[in-house]
Amino acid sequence: MALRTLLTRKTLTAPPLGVRGLQTFSLPDLSYDYGDLEPAISAEIMQLHHHKHHQTYITNYNKALEQLDGAITKGDASTVVKLQSAIKFNGGGHVNHSIFWQNLAPVRQGGGEPPKGSLGWAVDNHFGSLEALIQKMNAEGAALQGSGWVWLGLDKEFKRLVVETTPNQDPLVTKGPNLVPLLGIDVWEHAYYLQYKNVRPDYLKNIWKVINWKYASEIYDRECP
Amino acid sequence: MAASAAAAIASPSRCGLFSSQGFSGSTRSLQWRKSEKRNVRKAVRGVITAKIELSPPPYSLDALEPHMSRETFEYHWGKHHRAYVDNLNKQIVGTELDTKTLEEIIRATYNNGDLLPPFNNAAQVWNHDFFWESMKPGGGGKPSGELLELINRDFGSFEAFVSEFKAAGATQFGSGWAWLVYKANRLDVGNAVNPRPSDEDKKLIVVKSPNAINPLVWDYSPLLTVDVWEHAYYLDFQNRRPDYISTFMEKLVSWDAVSSRLEAASARALEREREEEKKRTEYEGGDETNSEAVEMYLESDADESEAD
């Protein structure tokens, strides 16, 4: 349900329907231009990341969904099972990146401004300070082997903030069914390599200048009214 | 327990390294302890170094242009590979791993899948050495001789092999590697005896692996690899991984290297077979051995009450 909300926020108009009304997906627009996050993230990276990488996840996700639909209709259980990894990879990639674009904002739209209100209070309460949270997320993001994400999440059940990492394109929910993503930072090399090369810690240090805490606060307030 | 033993080795970078690796309290079968025989490793003005070295590729950094740029090599070899070497040495200095070869370190820290912290660095050092040597200036083309025969036998055709290899690289999701390996079908179950081996058992297959994992840990003999971590191709190809793999196959592969690895792998497999044949004849031969075993079984039945 949260996913549909995210998708219809932007310019996703009438989604194409398959024979049985299978909903497929298309690339959500950004609410800023590719160059608007400079110098923290270069325009070149933003364009490749959004227009190529995210688009490819969507294309392959749609393909996998159509194949899954066919296999379900035919009762082909082994194909249904075989498709699960493609769905997890590509569907996860779509889910994660759709959140990511909203986690970022140009400075003139509030990017980098610290969280206020109840989320700001919760960050100080759980981590001591915003700086401590940033340090923790950066350390975990830097230490992640291979590809993945570092998240600030909300445990809905315990009303508690958590920092987690997930490998590859696994969404945060794979770490716990009650976890809601507030902020995700992509640490796949494609997210920073052209600009920061091997120095992932520099990317992590700089991305906070364009983190959109307003979006995170909205999600938090919705889950913890 | 292992964590505290390691932390006892006074070195700030060491402690920092462990905390960032998230060294949890799960049981470790590998004991890390300072070697009793020597307290100081190659100490030069207080600088202690372990012995794994960064080898350069067997060609200059611009030799594979335009297919793989000098800039890529400056980062891929000069930064990534170098960091794996430096970090590995920091992790193993003063431990019993320090006396082992790179392959021994990899097998030990693979720890049957429950990876110990040095595994990622050790395996990546090995993987990158192997990768540079899998390429050469003016590479590509087709293999020949026994290698080509086996490829035709096990894949149907060279083209079919290339197709499967490319697909493996393209579908290794996230970071990882695609491999051509020589696989000797062996049972690896303690006392079990292998059925008699034949040439058919020794096959070439394509496999893929995530992150730092390599086929050494599956007891295969690697023959060829392509690095599909994004850092391997992003400067030259951006998101176009399939183009990168095609270029690798058409312009960079050193079939000479693959052929000589195949020779070595066949020789090793033959040697193992001979050892197993010897063991098998020892097991089957000699009635005394068999009846002793039977007698022991009967006796232990009767002796139940005498336990301990």
Short mmCIF file of C-alpha atoms in Angstrom, two decimals:
data_model
loop_
_atom_site.label_atom_id
_atom_site.label_comp_id
_atom_site.label_asym_id
_atom_site.label_seq_id
_atom_site.Cartn_x
_atom_site.Cartn_y
_atom_site.Cartn_z
CA MET A 1 0.00 0.00 0.00
CA ALA A 2 2.84 2.38 0.83
CA LEU A 3 4.36 1.58 -2.55
CA ARG A 4 1.26 2.62 -4.46
CA THR A 5 1.19 5.87 -2.51
CA LEU A 6 4.78 6.56 -3.51
CA LEU A 7 4.13 5.80 -7.14
CA THR A 8 1.05 7.97 -7.50
CA ARG A 9 2.72 10.89 -5.75
CA LYS A 10 4.57 11.79 -8.90
CA THR A 11 3.50 11.71 -12.51
CA LEU A 12 2.53 8.06 -12.77
CA THR A 13 -0.65 8.32 -14.83
CA ALA A 14 -2.97 5.45 -15.78
CA PRO A 15 -0.71 2.44 -15.50
CA PRO A 16 -0.69 0.06 -18.44
CA LEU A 17 -2.92 -2.92 -17.78
CA GLY A 18 -2.23 -6.46 -18.94
CA VAL A 19 -4.81 -8.92 -20.03
CA ARG A 20 -5.97 -9.66 -16.49
CA GLY A 21 -5.42 -6.12 -15.24
CA LEU A 22 -1.83 -6.80 -14.23
CA GLN A 23 -0.39 -3.55 -12.92
CA THR A 24 3.03 -2.77 -14.32
CA PHE A 25 5.27 0.13 -13.42
CA SER A 26 6.99 3.11 -14.96
CA LEU A 27 9.81 5.40 -13.95
CA PRO A 28 8.73 8.06 -11.46
CA ASP A 29 9.84 11.61 -12.23
CA LEU A 30 12.19 13.46 -9.93
CA SER A 31 10.92 16.68 -8.37
CA TYR A 32 14.26 18.34 -9.20
CA ASP A 33 16.68 18.43 -12.14
CA TYR A 34 19.64 16.08 -12.48
CA GLY A 35 22.08 18.90 -11.70
CA ASP A 36 20.27 20.21 -8.65
CA LEU A 37 22.08 18.04 -6.13
CA GLU A 38 25.55 19.23 -7.12
CA PRO A 39 28.18 19.34 -5.80
CA ALA A 40 27.16 16.53 -3.44
CA ILE A 41 26.01 14.27 -6.27
CA SER A 42 26.91 15.04 -9.86
CA ALA A 43 24.38 15.50 -12.66
CA GLU A 44 26.09 12.73 -14.62
CA ILE A 45 25.51 10.25 -11.82
CA MET A 46 21.91 11.37 -11.27
CA GLN A 47 21.08 10.92 -14.93
CA LEU A 48 22.63 7.46 -15.22
CA HIS A 49 21.25 6.39 -11.88
CA HIS A 50 17.68 7.45 -12.59
CA HIS A 51 17.39 7.07 -16.34
CA LYS A 52 19.43 3.88 -16.78
CA HIS A 53 19.75 1.90 -13.58
CA HIS A 54 16.30 2.57 -12.09
CA GLN A 55 14.66 2.23 -15.49
CA THR A 56 16.34 -1.14 -16.02
CA TYR A 57 15.05 -2.42 -12.69
CA ILE A 58 11.53 -1.36 -13.73
CA THR A 59 11.79 -2.91 -17.17
CA ASN A 60 13.01 -6.20 -15.75
CA TYR A 61 10.50 -6.09 -12.90
CA ASN A 62 7.63 -5.69 -15.36
CA LYS A 63 8.98 -8.57 -17.41
CA ALA A 64 9.26 -10.80 -14.38
CA LEU A 65 5.74 -9.87 -13.28
CA GLU A 66 4.31 -10.80 -16.66
CA GLN A 67 6.12 -14.11 -16.58
CA LEU A 68 4.91 -14.67 -13.03
CA ASP A 69 1.35 -13.89 -14.06
CA GLY A 70 1.57 -16.45 -16.84
CA ALA A 71 3.08 -19.08 -14.58
CA ILE A 72 0.41 -18.54 -11.90
CA THR A 73 -2.35 -18.84 -14.47
CA LYS A 74 -0.88 -22.07 -15.80
CA GLY A 75 -0.26 -23.43 -12.33
CA ASP A 76 3.45 -23.77 -13.13
CA ALA A 77 4.76 -23.87 -9.59
CA SER A 78 8.43 -24.36 -10.37
CA THR A 79 8.51 -21.32 -12.66
CA VAL A 80 6.73 -19.29 -10.00
CA VAL A 81 9.46 -20.21 -7.54
CA LYS A 82 12.25 -19.69 -10.07
CA LEU A 83 11.08 -16.14 -10.72
CA GLN A 84 11.28 -15.10 -7.07
CA SER A 85 14.89 -13.94 -7.24
CA ALA A 86 14.28 -11.80 -10.35
CA ILE A 87 11.30 -10.25 -8.60
CA LYS A 88 13.27 -9.59 -5.46
CA PHE A 89 16.21 -8.08 -7.36
CA ASN A 90 14.28 -5.92 -9.75
CA GLY A 91 11.20 -5.19 -7.65
CA GLY A 92 13.47 -4.38 -4.74
CA GLY A 93 15.52 -2.11 -6.97
CA HIS A 94 12.37 -0.26 -8.00
CA VAL A 95 11.06 0.06 -4.44
CA ASN A 96 14.38 1.22 -3.03
CA HIS A 97 15.15 3.77 -5.70
CA SER A 98 11.64 5.22 -5.60
CA ILE A 99 12.25 5.96 -1.93
CA PHE A 100 15.78 7.20 -2.58
CA TRP A 101 14.76 9.98 -5.01
CA GLN A 102 12.46 11.34 -2.32
CA ASN A 103 15.18 11.08 0.30
CA LEU A 104 17.14 13.68 -1.70
CA ALA A 105 16.38 17.34 -2.30
CA PRO A 106 18.26 20.37 -3.56
CA VAL A 107 19.43 22.75 -0.87
CA ARG A 108 16.91 25.34 -2.03
CA GLN A 109 14.12 22.83 -1.37
CA GLY A 110 15.38 22.06 2.13
CA GLY A 111 18.00 19.45 1.34
CA GLY A 112 20.43 19.11 4.23
CA GLU A 113 18.22 20.83 6.79
CA PRO A 114 18.18 18.83 10.02
CA PRO A 115 14.95 17.13 11.06
CA LYS A 116 12.59 19.07 13.27
CA GLY A 117 9.49 18.10 15.19
CA SER A 118 8.93 14.61 16.47
CA LEU A 119 11.45 12.91 14.17
CA GLY A 120 14.16 15.36 15.26
CA TRP A 121 13.33 14.61 18.85
CA ALA A 122 13.32 10.85 18.21
CA VAL A 123 16.75 11.01 16.54
CA ASP A 124 18.24 12.84 19.53
CA ASN A 125 16.52 10.47 21.91
CA HIS A 126 17.61 7.23 20.19
CA PHE A 127 21.09 8.19 19.00
CA GLY A 128 22.11 11.09 21.22
CA SER A 129 22.39 13.57 18.37
CA LEU A 130 22.02 13.90 14.63
CA GLU A 131 25.82 13.78 14.32
CA ALA A 132 25.87 10.46 16.14
CA LEU A 133 23.23 9.03 13.79
CA ILE A 134 25.14 10.23 10.75
CA GLN A 135 28.37 8.75 12.07
CA LYS A 136 26.67 5.40 12.68
CA MET A 137 25.03 5.27 9.26
CA ASN A 138 28.25 6.29 7.54
CA ALA A 139 30.26 3.66 9.39
CA GLU A 140 27.81 0.91 8.49
CA GLY A 141 27.53 2.13 4.91
CA ALA A 142 31.29 2.19 4.50
CA ALA A 143 31.73 -1.27 5.98
CA LEU A 144 29.11 -2.91 3.78
CA GLN A 145 30.84 -5.47 1.55
CA GLY A 146 29.79 -5.44 -2.08
CA SER A 147 26.50 -3.76 -2.97
CA GLY A 148 23.61 -2.69 -0.77
CA TRP A 149 21.87 0.03 1.20
CA VAL A 150 22.13 1.63 4.61
CA TRP A 151 18.81 2.63 6.18
CA LEU A 152 17.30 4.70 8.92
CA GLY A 153 14.14 2.79 9.70
CA LEU A 154 11.24 2.93 12.08
CA ASP A 155 10.21 -0.20 13.92
CA LYS A 156 6.44 0.27 13.86
CA GLU A 157 5.80 -2.18 16.63
CA PHE A 158 8.21 -0.78 19.19
CA LYS A 159 8.07 2.80 17.90
CA ARG A 160 11.84 2.81 17.76
CA LEU A 161 14.36 4.12 15.23
CA VAL A 162 16.90 1.63 13.88
CA VAL A 163 19.90 1.70 11.57
CA GLU A 164 20.12 -1.32 9.27
CA THR A 165 21.89 -2.41 6.13
CA THR A 166 20.54 -4.65 3.39
CA PRO A 167 22.55 -6.42 0.68
CA ASN A 168 21.98 -5.92 -3.04
CA GLN A 169 18.44 -4.63 -3.63
CA ASP A 170 16.79 -6.26 -0.64
CA PRO A 171 14.19 -3.81 0.70
CA LEU A 172 14.36 -2.85 4.40
CA VAL A 173 11.34 -5.01 5.17
CA THR A 174 13.48 -8.11 4.61
CA LYS A 175 15.26 -7.22 7.85
CA GLY A 176 11.99 -7.16 9.79
CA PRO A 177 8.33 -7.07 8.78
CA ASN A 178 7.67 -4.09 11.06
CA LEU A 179 10.43 -1.92 9.63
CA VAL A 180 9.42 1.19 7.68
CA PRO A 181 12.13 2.95 5.66
CA LEU A 182 12.57 6.63 6.50
CA LEU A 183 15.91 7.21 4.80
CA GLY A 184 17.93 4.96 2.53
CA ILE A 185 21.40 5.63 1.17
CA ASP A 186 22.41 3.65 -1.89
CA VAL A 187 25.98 2.36 -1.49
CA TRP A 188 26.13 0.41 -4.76
CA GLU A 189 29.21 1.66 -6.60
CA HIS A 190 27.02 3.05 -9.39
CA ALA A 191 25.66 5.57 -6.86
CA TYR A 192 29.00 7.34 -6.45
CA TYR A 193 31.83 5.89 -8.53
CA LEU A 194 32.07 8.41 -11.36
CA GLN A 195 32.50 11.20 -8.83
CA TYR A 196 34.05 9.69 -5.70
CA LYS A 197 35.73 6.61 -7.25
CA ASN A 198 36.75 4.14 -4.55
CA VAL A 199 36.31 6.64 -1.70
CA ARG A 200 32.85 5.65 -0.52
CA PRO A 201 33.31 7.43 2.85
CA ASP A 202 33.57 10.80 1.04
CA TYR A 203 30.29 10.13 -0.75
CA LEU A 204 28.65 9.27 2.55
CA LYS A 205 30.01 12.42 4.20
CA ASN A 206 28.70 14.65 1.41
CA ILE A 207 25.29 13.15 0.73
CA TRP A 208 23.95 14.53 4.02
CA LYS A 209 24.04 17.99 2.44
CA VAL A 210 21.15 16.97 0.22
CA ILE A 211 19.22 14.60 2.45
CA ASN A 212 15.53 15.49 2.53
CA TRP A 213 14.49 15.18 6.16
CA LYS A 214 11.04 16.58 5.38
CA TYR A 215 10.07 13.39 3.58
CA ALA A 216 11.41 11.24 6.42
CA SER A 217 9.41 13.34 8.91
CA GLU A 218 6.21 12.89 6.93
CA ILE A 219 6.57 9.12 6.97
CA TYR A 220 7.49 9.15 10.65
CA ASP A 221 4.52 11.34 11.62
CA ARG A 222 2.18 9.11 9.67
CA GLU A 223 3.39 5.99 11.48
CA CYS A 224 3.72 7.64 14.90
CA PRO A 225 0.91 10.20 15.08
CA MET B 1 36.66 -15.08 22.68
CA ALA B 2 38.55 -14.69 19.45
CA ALA B 3 37.63 -11.01 19.46
CA SER B 4 39.22 -10.37 22.83
CA ALA B 5 42.34 -12.31 21.86
CA ALA B 6 42.68 -10.16 18.79
CA ALA B 7 41.95 -6.95 20.65
CA ALA B 8 44.72 -7.77 23.07
CA ILE B 9 47.17 -7.08 20.27
CA ALA B 10 47.75 -3.42 20.94
CA SER B 11 47.05 -1.52 17.77
CA PRO B 12 44.39 1.16 17.41
CA SER B 13 43.75 0.46 13.76
CA ARG B 14 43.16 -3.16 14.60
CA CYS B 15 40.45 -2.45 17.19
CA GLY B 16 38.79 0.04 14.91
CA LEU B 17 38.83 -2.48 12.13
CA PHE B 18 37.04 -5.09 14.18
CA SER B 19 34.33 -2.81 15.45
CA SER B 20 33.52 -1.66 11.97
CA GLN B 21 33.44 -5.22 10.74
CA GLY B 22 30.76 -5.99 13.29
CA PHE B 23 32.67 -8.88 14.80
CA SER B 24 29.84 -10.66 16.60
CA GLY B 25 30.04 -13.18 19.36
CA SER B 26 29.27 -16.25 17.27
CA THR B 27 31.60 -19.18 17.79
CA ARG B 28 34.69 -19.20 15.64
CA SER B 29 36.47 -22.42 14.91
CA LEU B 30 39.67 -20.59 14.01
CA GLN B 31 41.67 -19.49 17.02
CA TRP B 32 43.61 -16.29 16.55
CA ARG B 33 46.61 -16.11 18.72
CA LYS B 34 49.95 -14.47 18.60
CA SER B 35 52.66 -16.84 17.48
CA GLU B 36 54.66 -17.94 20.50
CA LYS B 37 57.84 -18.32 18.54
CA ARG B 38 58.17 -14.78 17.36
CA ASN B 39 56.93 -11.58 18.92
CA VAL B 40 58.02 -9.25 16.19
CA ARG B 41 57.41 -9.50 12.46
CA LYS B 42 59.97 -7.98 10.10
CA ALA B 43 60.17 -4.95 12.38
CA VAL B 44 61.71 -2.01 10.62
CA ARG B 45 61.78 1.12 12.77
CA GLY B 46 58.73 -0.19 14.63
CA VAL B 47 56.73 -0.80 11.46
CA ILE B 48 55.39 -4.33 11.44
CA THR B 49 54.24 -5.76 8.13
CA ALA B 50 52.75 -9.07 7.16
CA LYS B 51 53.84 -10.74 4.02
CA ILE B 52 51.08 -10.59 1.38
CA GLU B 53 52.20 -8.33 -1.44
CA LEU B 54 50.47 -6.33 -4.16
CA SER B 55 51.65 -7.78 -7.47
CA PRO B 56 51.37 -5.56 -10.55
CA PRO B 57 49.51 -6.82 -13.61
CA PRO B 58 51.81 -8.55 -16.12
CA TYR B 59 51.55 -5.51 -18.45
CA SER B 60 51.61 -1.74 -18.02
CA LEU B 61 48.51 0.08 -16.79
CA ASP B 62 47.72 1.48 -20.23
CA ALA B 63 48.45 -1.74 -22.15
CA LEU B 64 44.81 -2.79 -22.45
CA GLU B 65 43.58 0.51 -23.87
CA PRO B 66 41.14 1.31 -25.38
CA HIS B 67 39.24 -1.73 -24.10
CA MET B 68 40.15 -1.21 -20.45
CA SER B 69 41.46 2.25 -19.68
CA ARG B 70 44.58 3.26 -17.80
CA GLU B 71 42.33 5.29 -15.51
CA THR B 72 40.41 2.13 -14.62
CA PHE B 73 43.67 0.38 -13.76
CA GLU B 74 44.87 3.29 -11.66
CA TYR B 75 41.81 2.87 -9.45
CA HIS B 76 41.09 -0.82 -9.81
CA TRP B 77 44.65 -1.98 -9.21
CA GLY B 78 46.13 1.11 -7.60
CA LYS B 79 43.34 1.70 -5.05
CA HIS B 80 40.94 -1.25 -4.74
CA HIS B 81 43.43 -4.13 -5.08
CA ARG B 82 46.01 -2.27 -3.01
CA ALA B 83 43.47 -1.66 -0.22
CA TYR B 84 42.57 -5.36 -0.07
CA VAL B 85 46.28 -6.20 0.34
CA ASP B 86 46.92 -3.52 2.98
CA ASN B 87 43.80 -4.34 4.96
CA LEU B 88 44.50 -8.06 4.84
CA ASN B 89 48.01 -7.55 6.17
CA LYS B 90 46.67 -5.40 9.00
CA GLN B 91 44.20 -8.13 9.88
CA ILE B 92 46.63 -11.06 9.91
CA VAL B 93 49.81 -9.56 11.31
CA GLY B 94 50.72 -11.26 14.57
CA THR B 95 48.20 -14.07 14.09
CA GLU B 96 48.76 -17.63 12.92
CA LEU B 97 47.36 -16.64 9.51
CA ASP B 98 50.47 -14.54 9.02
CA THR B 99 52.55 -17.66 8.33
CA LYS B 100 50.19 -19.06 5.69
CA THR B 101 49.97 -18.69 1.94
CA LEU B 102 47.17 -16.64 0.44
CA GLU B 103 45.24 -19.73 -0.64
CA GLU B 104 45.57 -21.25 2.83
CA ILE B 105 44.25 -18.03 4.37
CA ILE B 106 41.28 -18.08 2.00
CA ARG B 107 40.34 -21.66 2.83
CA ALA B 108 40.79 -21.14 6.56
CA THR B 109 38.76 -17.94 6.74
CA TYR B 110 36.02 -19.27 4.45
CA ASN B 111 35.23 -21.37 7.49
CA ASN B 112 32.61 -23.47 5.64
CA GLY B 113 30.59 -20.41 4.69
CA ASP B 114 30.65 -18.67 8.08
CA LEU B 115 33.11 -16.09 6.80
CA LEU B 116 35.75 -14.73 9.12
CA PRO B 117 36.70 -11.05 8.67
CA PRO B 118 39.91 -11.58 6.68
CA PHE B 119 38.11 -13.67 4.05
CA ASN B 120 36.82 -10.76 2.00
CA ASN B 121 40.22 -9.14 1.76
CA ALA B 122 42.15 -12.38 1.19
CA ALA B 123 39.80 -13.68 -1.49
CA GLN B 124 39.67 -10.32 -3.25
CA VAL B 125 43.49 -10.15 -3.33
CA TRP B 126 43.57 -13.57 -4.97
CA ASN B 127 40.66 -12.81 -7.31
CA HIS B 128 42.29 -9.66 -8.63
CA ASP B 129 45.69 -11.30 -9.16
CA PHE B 130 43.87 -14.01 -11.11
CA PHE B 131 41.85 -11.45 -13.08
CA TRP B 132 44.87 -9.38 -14.26
CA GLU B 133 46.54 -12.60 -15.39
CA SER B 134 43.39 -13.62 -17.28
CA MET B 135 43.92 -10.72 -19.66
CA LYS B 136 46.66 -9.62 -22.02
CA PRO B 137 47.26 -6.92 -24.63
CA GLY B 138 45.96 -8.13 -27.97
CA GLY B 139 43.89 -10.78 -26.22
CA GLY B 140 40.63 -12.33 -27.33
CA GLY B 141 40.17 -14.62 -30.29
CA LYS B 142 39.68 -18.32 -29.77
CA PRO B 143 41.41 -20.94 -27.65
CA SER B 144 43.10 -23.93 -29.24
CA GLY B 145 44.41 -27.40 -28.48
CA GLU B 146 43.11 -29.38 -25.52
CA LEU B 147 41.32 -26.37 -24.08
CA LEU B 148 39.24 -25.92 -27.22
CA GLU B 149 38.52 -29.66 -27.34
CA LEU B 150 37.21 -29.66 -23.79
CA ILE B 151 35.16 -26.51 -24.41
CA ASN B 152 33.56 -28.12 -27.44
CA ARG B 153 32.96 -31.31 -25.49
CA ASP B 154 31.43 -29.68 -22.41
CA PHE B 155 29.56 -26.74 -23.97
CA GLY B 156 28.81 -28.00 -27.47
CA SER B 157 30.72 -25.19 -29.14
CA PHE B 158 32.93 -22.23 -28.36
CA GLU B 159 30.05 -19.88 -29.13
CA ALA B 160 27.82 -21.70 -26.67
CA PHE B 161 30.48 -21.36 -23.99
CA VAL B 162 30.87 -17.62 -24.66
CA SER B 163 27.13 -17.18 -24.46
CA GLU B 164 26.91 -19.00 -21.14
CA PHE B 165 29.88 -17.13 -19.70
CA LYS B 166 28.44 -13.76 -20.70
CA ALA B 167 25.05 -14.67 -19.26
CA ALA B 168 26.66 -15.66 -15.96
CA GLY B 169 28.43 -12.32 -15.73
CA ALA B 170 25.33 -10.37 -16.68
CA THR B 171 23.08 -12.17 -14.20
CA GLN B 172 25.40 -12.12 -11.20
CA PHE B 173 23.29 -9.67 -9.30
CA GLY B 174 25.14 -7.03 -7.33
CA SER B 175 28.89 -7.50 -7.02
CA GLY B 176 30.73 -10.65 -7.98
CA TRP B 177 32.56 -12.70 -10.58
CA ALA B 178 31.91 -15.10 -13.43
CA TRP B 179 34.25 -18.08 -13.88
CA LEU B 180 35.25 -20.89 -16.18
CA VAL B 181 36.39 -23.71 -13.92
CA TYR B 182 37.70 -27.23 -14.19
CA LYS B 183 35.63 -29.43 -11.99
CA ALA B 184 36.77 -32.90 -10.98
CA ASN B 185 33.75 -34.82 -9.75
CA ARG B 186 34.88 -36.15 -6.44
CA LEU B 187 32.93 -37.34 -3.48
CA ASP B 188 34.23 -35.46 -0.52
CA VAL B 189 32.63 -37.39 2.29
CA GLY B 190 35.16 -38.51 4.84
CA ASN B 191 35.56 -42.26 4.67
CA ALA B 192 33.49 -42.79 1.54
CA VAL B 193 35.34 -44.19 -1.41
CA ASN B 194 35.04 -42.56 -4.82
CA PRO B 195 33.56 -44.58 -7.64
CA ARG B 196 36.23 -45.19 -10.19
CA PRO B 197 36.93 -41.90 -11.93
CA SER B 198 36.95 -41.52 -15.69
CA ASP B 199 37.78 -38.67 -18.02
CA GLU B 200 34.08 -37.82 -18.25
CA ASP B 201 34.09 -36.72 -14.63
CA LYS B 202 36.49 -33.91 -15.25
CA LYS B 203 34.35 -31.18 -16.72
CA LEU B 204 34.60 -27.55 -17.64
CA ILE B 205 31.72 -25.55 -16.26
CA VAL B 206 30.74 -21.89 -15.91
CA VAL B 207 29.89 -20.63 -12.44
CA LYS B 208 29.25 -17.24 -10.89
CA SER B 209 29.95 -16.04 -7.37
CA PRO B 210 28.88 -13.06 -5.23
CA ASN B 211 31.16 -10.43 -3.70
CA ALA B 212 34.50 -12.07 -2.77
CA ILE B 213 33.56 -15.73 -3.02
CA ASN B 214 35.63 -17.73 -5.52
CA PRO B 215 35.56 -21.35 -6.74
CA LEU B 216 38.59 -22.33 -4.62
CA VAL B 217 36.19 -22.65 -1.71
CA TRP B 218 34.12 -25.16 -3.72
CA ASP B 219 37.28 -27.10 -4.53
CA TYR B 220 37.10 -26.27 -8.23
CA SER B 221 40.12 -25.21 -10.30
CA PRO B 222 39.52 -21.72 -11.70
CA LEU B 223 40.65 -21.23 -15.29
CA LEU B 224 39.26 -17.80 -16.22
CA THR B 225 37.41 -14.98 -14.52
CA VAL B 226 35.79 -11.65 -15.23
CA ASP B 227 35.23 -9.11 -12.43
CA VAL B 228 31.65 -7.79 -12.51
CA TRP B 229 31.83 -5.51 -9.50
CA GLU B 230 30.76 -2.11 -10.83
CA HIS B 231 34.17 -0.60 -10.07
CA ALA B 232 35.62 -2.93 -12.72
CA TYR B 233 33.73 -1.31 -15.59
CA TYR B 234 31.93 1.83 -14.49
CA LEU B 235 34.53 4.38 -15.66
CA ASP B 236 34.69 2.78 -19.12
CA PHE B 237 31.20 1.41 -19.63
CA GLN B 238 28.98 2.97 -16.95
CA ASN B 239 25.89 0.79 -16.55
CA ARG B 240 26.56 -1.24 -19.72
CA ARG B 241 27.85 -4.42 -18.11
CA PRO B 242 27.00 -6.70 -21.08
CA ASP B 243 29.13 -4.49 -23.38
CA TYR B 244 32.01 -4.70 -20.92
CA ILE B 245 31.82 -8.50 -20.79
CA SER B 246 31.67 -8.72 -24.60
CA THR B 247 34.73 -6.50 -24.89
CA PHE B 248 36.49 -8.65 -22.33
CA MET B 249 35.78 -11.81 -24.34
CA GLU B 250 36.60 -10.33 -27.75
CA LYS B 251 39.64 -8.21 -26.95
CA LEU B 252 41.17 -9.07 -23.59
CA VAL B 253 41.03 -12.77 -22.64
CA SER B 254 44.43 -14.45 -22.48
CA TRP B 255 43.72 -17.95 -23.75
CA ASP B 256 47.39 -18.81 -23.12
CA ALA B 257 46.85 -18.24 -19.42
CA VAL B 258 43.66 -20.31 -19.47
CA SER B 259 45.41 -23.18 -21.27
CA SER B 260 48.30 -23.34 -18.84
CA ARG B 261 45.89 -23.24 -15.90
CA LEU B 262 44.02 -26.15 -17.48
CA GLU B 263 47.26 -28.11 -17.76
CA ALA B 264 48.02 -27.53 -14.11
CA ALA B 265 44.48 -28.42 -13.08
CA SER B 266 44.52 -31.68 -15.07
CA ALA B 267 47.85 -32.63 -13.55
CA ARG B 268 46.52 -31.93 -10.05
CA ALA B 269 43.40 -33.98 -10.70
CA LEU B 270 45.50 -36.88 -11.96
CA GLU B 271 47.68 -36.72 -8.86
CA ARG B 272 44.64 -36.79 -6.60
CA GLU B 273 43.25 -39.79 -8.47
CA ARG B 274 46.47 -41.66 -7.95
CA GLU B 275 46.36 -40.92 -4.22
CA GLU B 276 42.77 -42.07 -4.02
CA GLU B 277 43.54 -45.22 -5.99
CA LYS B 278 46.23 -45.97 -3.45
CA LYS B 279 43.86 -45.40 -0.56
CA ARG B 280 41.22 -47.55 -2.20
CA THR B 281 43.52 -50.50 -2.64
CA GLU B 282 44.68 -50.15 0.95
CA TYR B 283 41.08 -50.23 2.15
CA GLU B 284 40.02 -53.16 0.02
CA GLY B 285 43.14 -55.20 0.49
CA GLY B 286 44.11 -57.22 3.64
CA ASP B 287 41.61 -59.55 5.35
CA GLU B 288 43.14 -58.78 8.73
CA THR B 289 42.06 -55.21 8.56
CA ASN B 290 38.47 -56.20 7.85
CA SER B 291 38.09 -58.84 10.51
CA GLU B 292 39.70 -56.63 13.11
CA ALA B 293 37.02 -54.09 12.43
CA VAL B 294 34.30 -56.70 12.84
CA GLU B 295 35.75 -57.98 16.07
CA MET B 296 35.99 -54.53 17.55
CA TYR B 297 32.33 -53.95 16.86
CA LEU B 298 31.29 -57.15 18.63
CA GLU B 299 33.50 -56.44 21.59
CA SER B 300 32.21 -52.98 22.14
CA ASP B 301 28.67 -54.38 22.26
CA ALA B 302 29.63 -56.67 25.11
CA ASP B 303 31.54 -53.96 26.89
CA GLU B 304 28.64 -51.52 27.23
CA SER B 305 28.68 -51.64 30.99
CA GLU B 306 32.32 -50.75 31.08
CA ALA B 307 31.94 -47.31 29.58
CA ASP B 308 34.52 -44.96 31.15
#
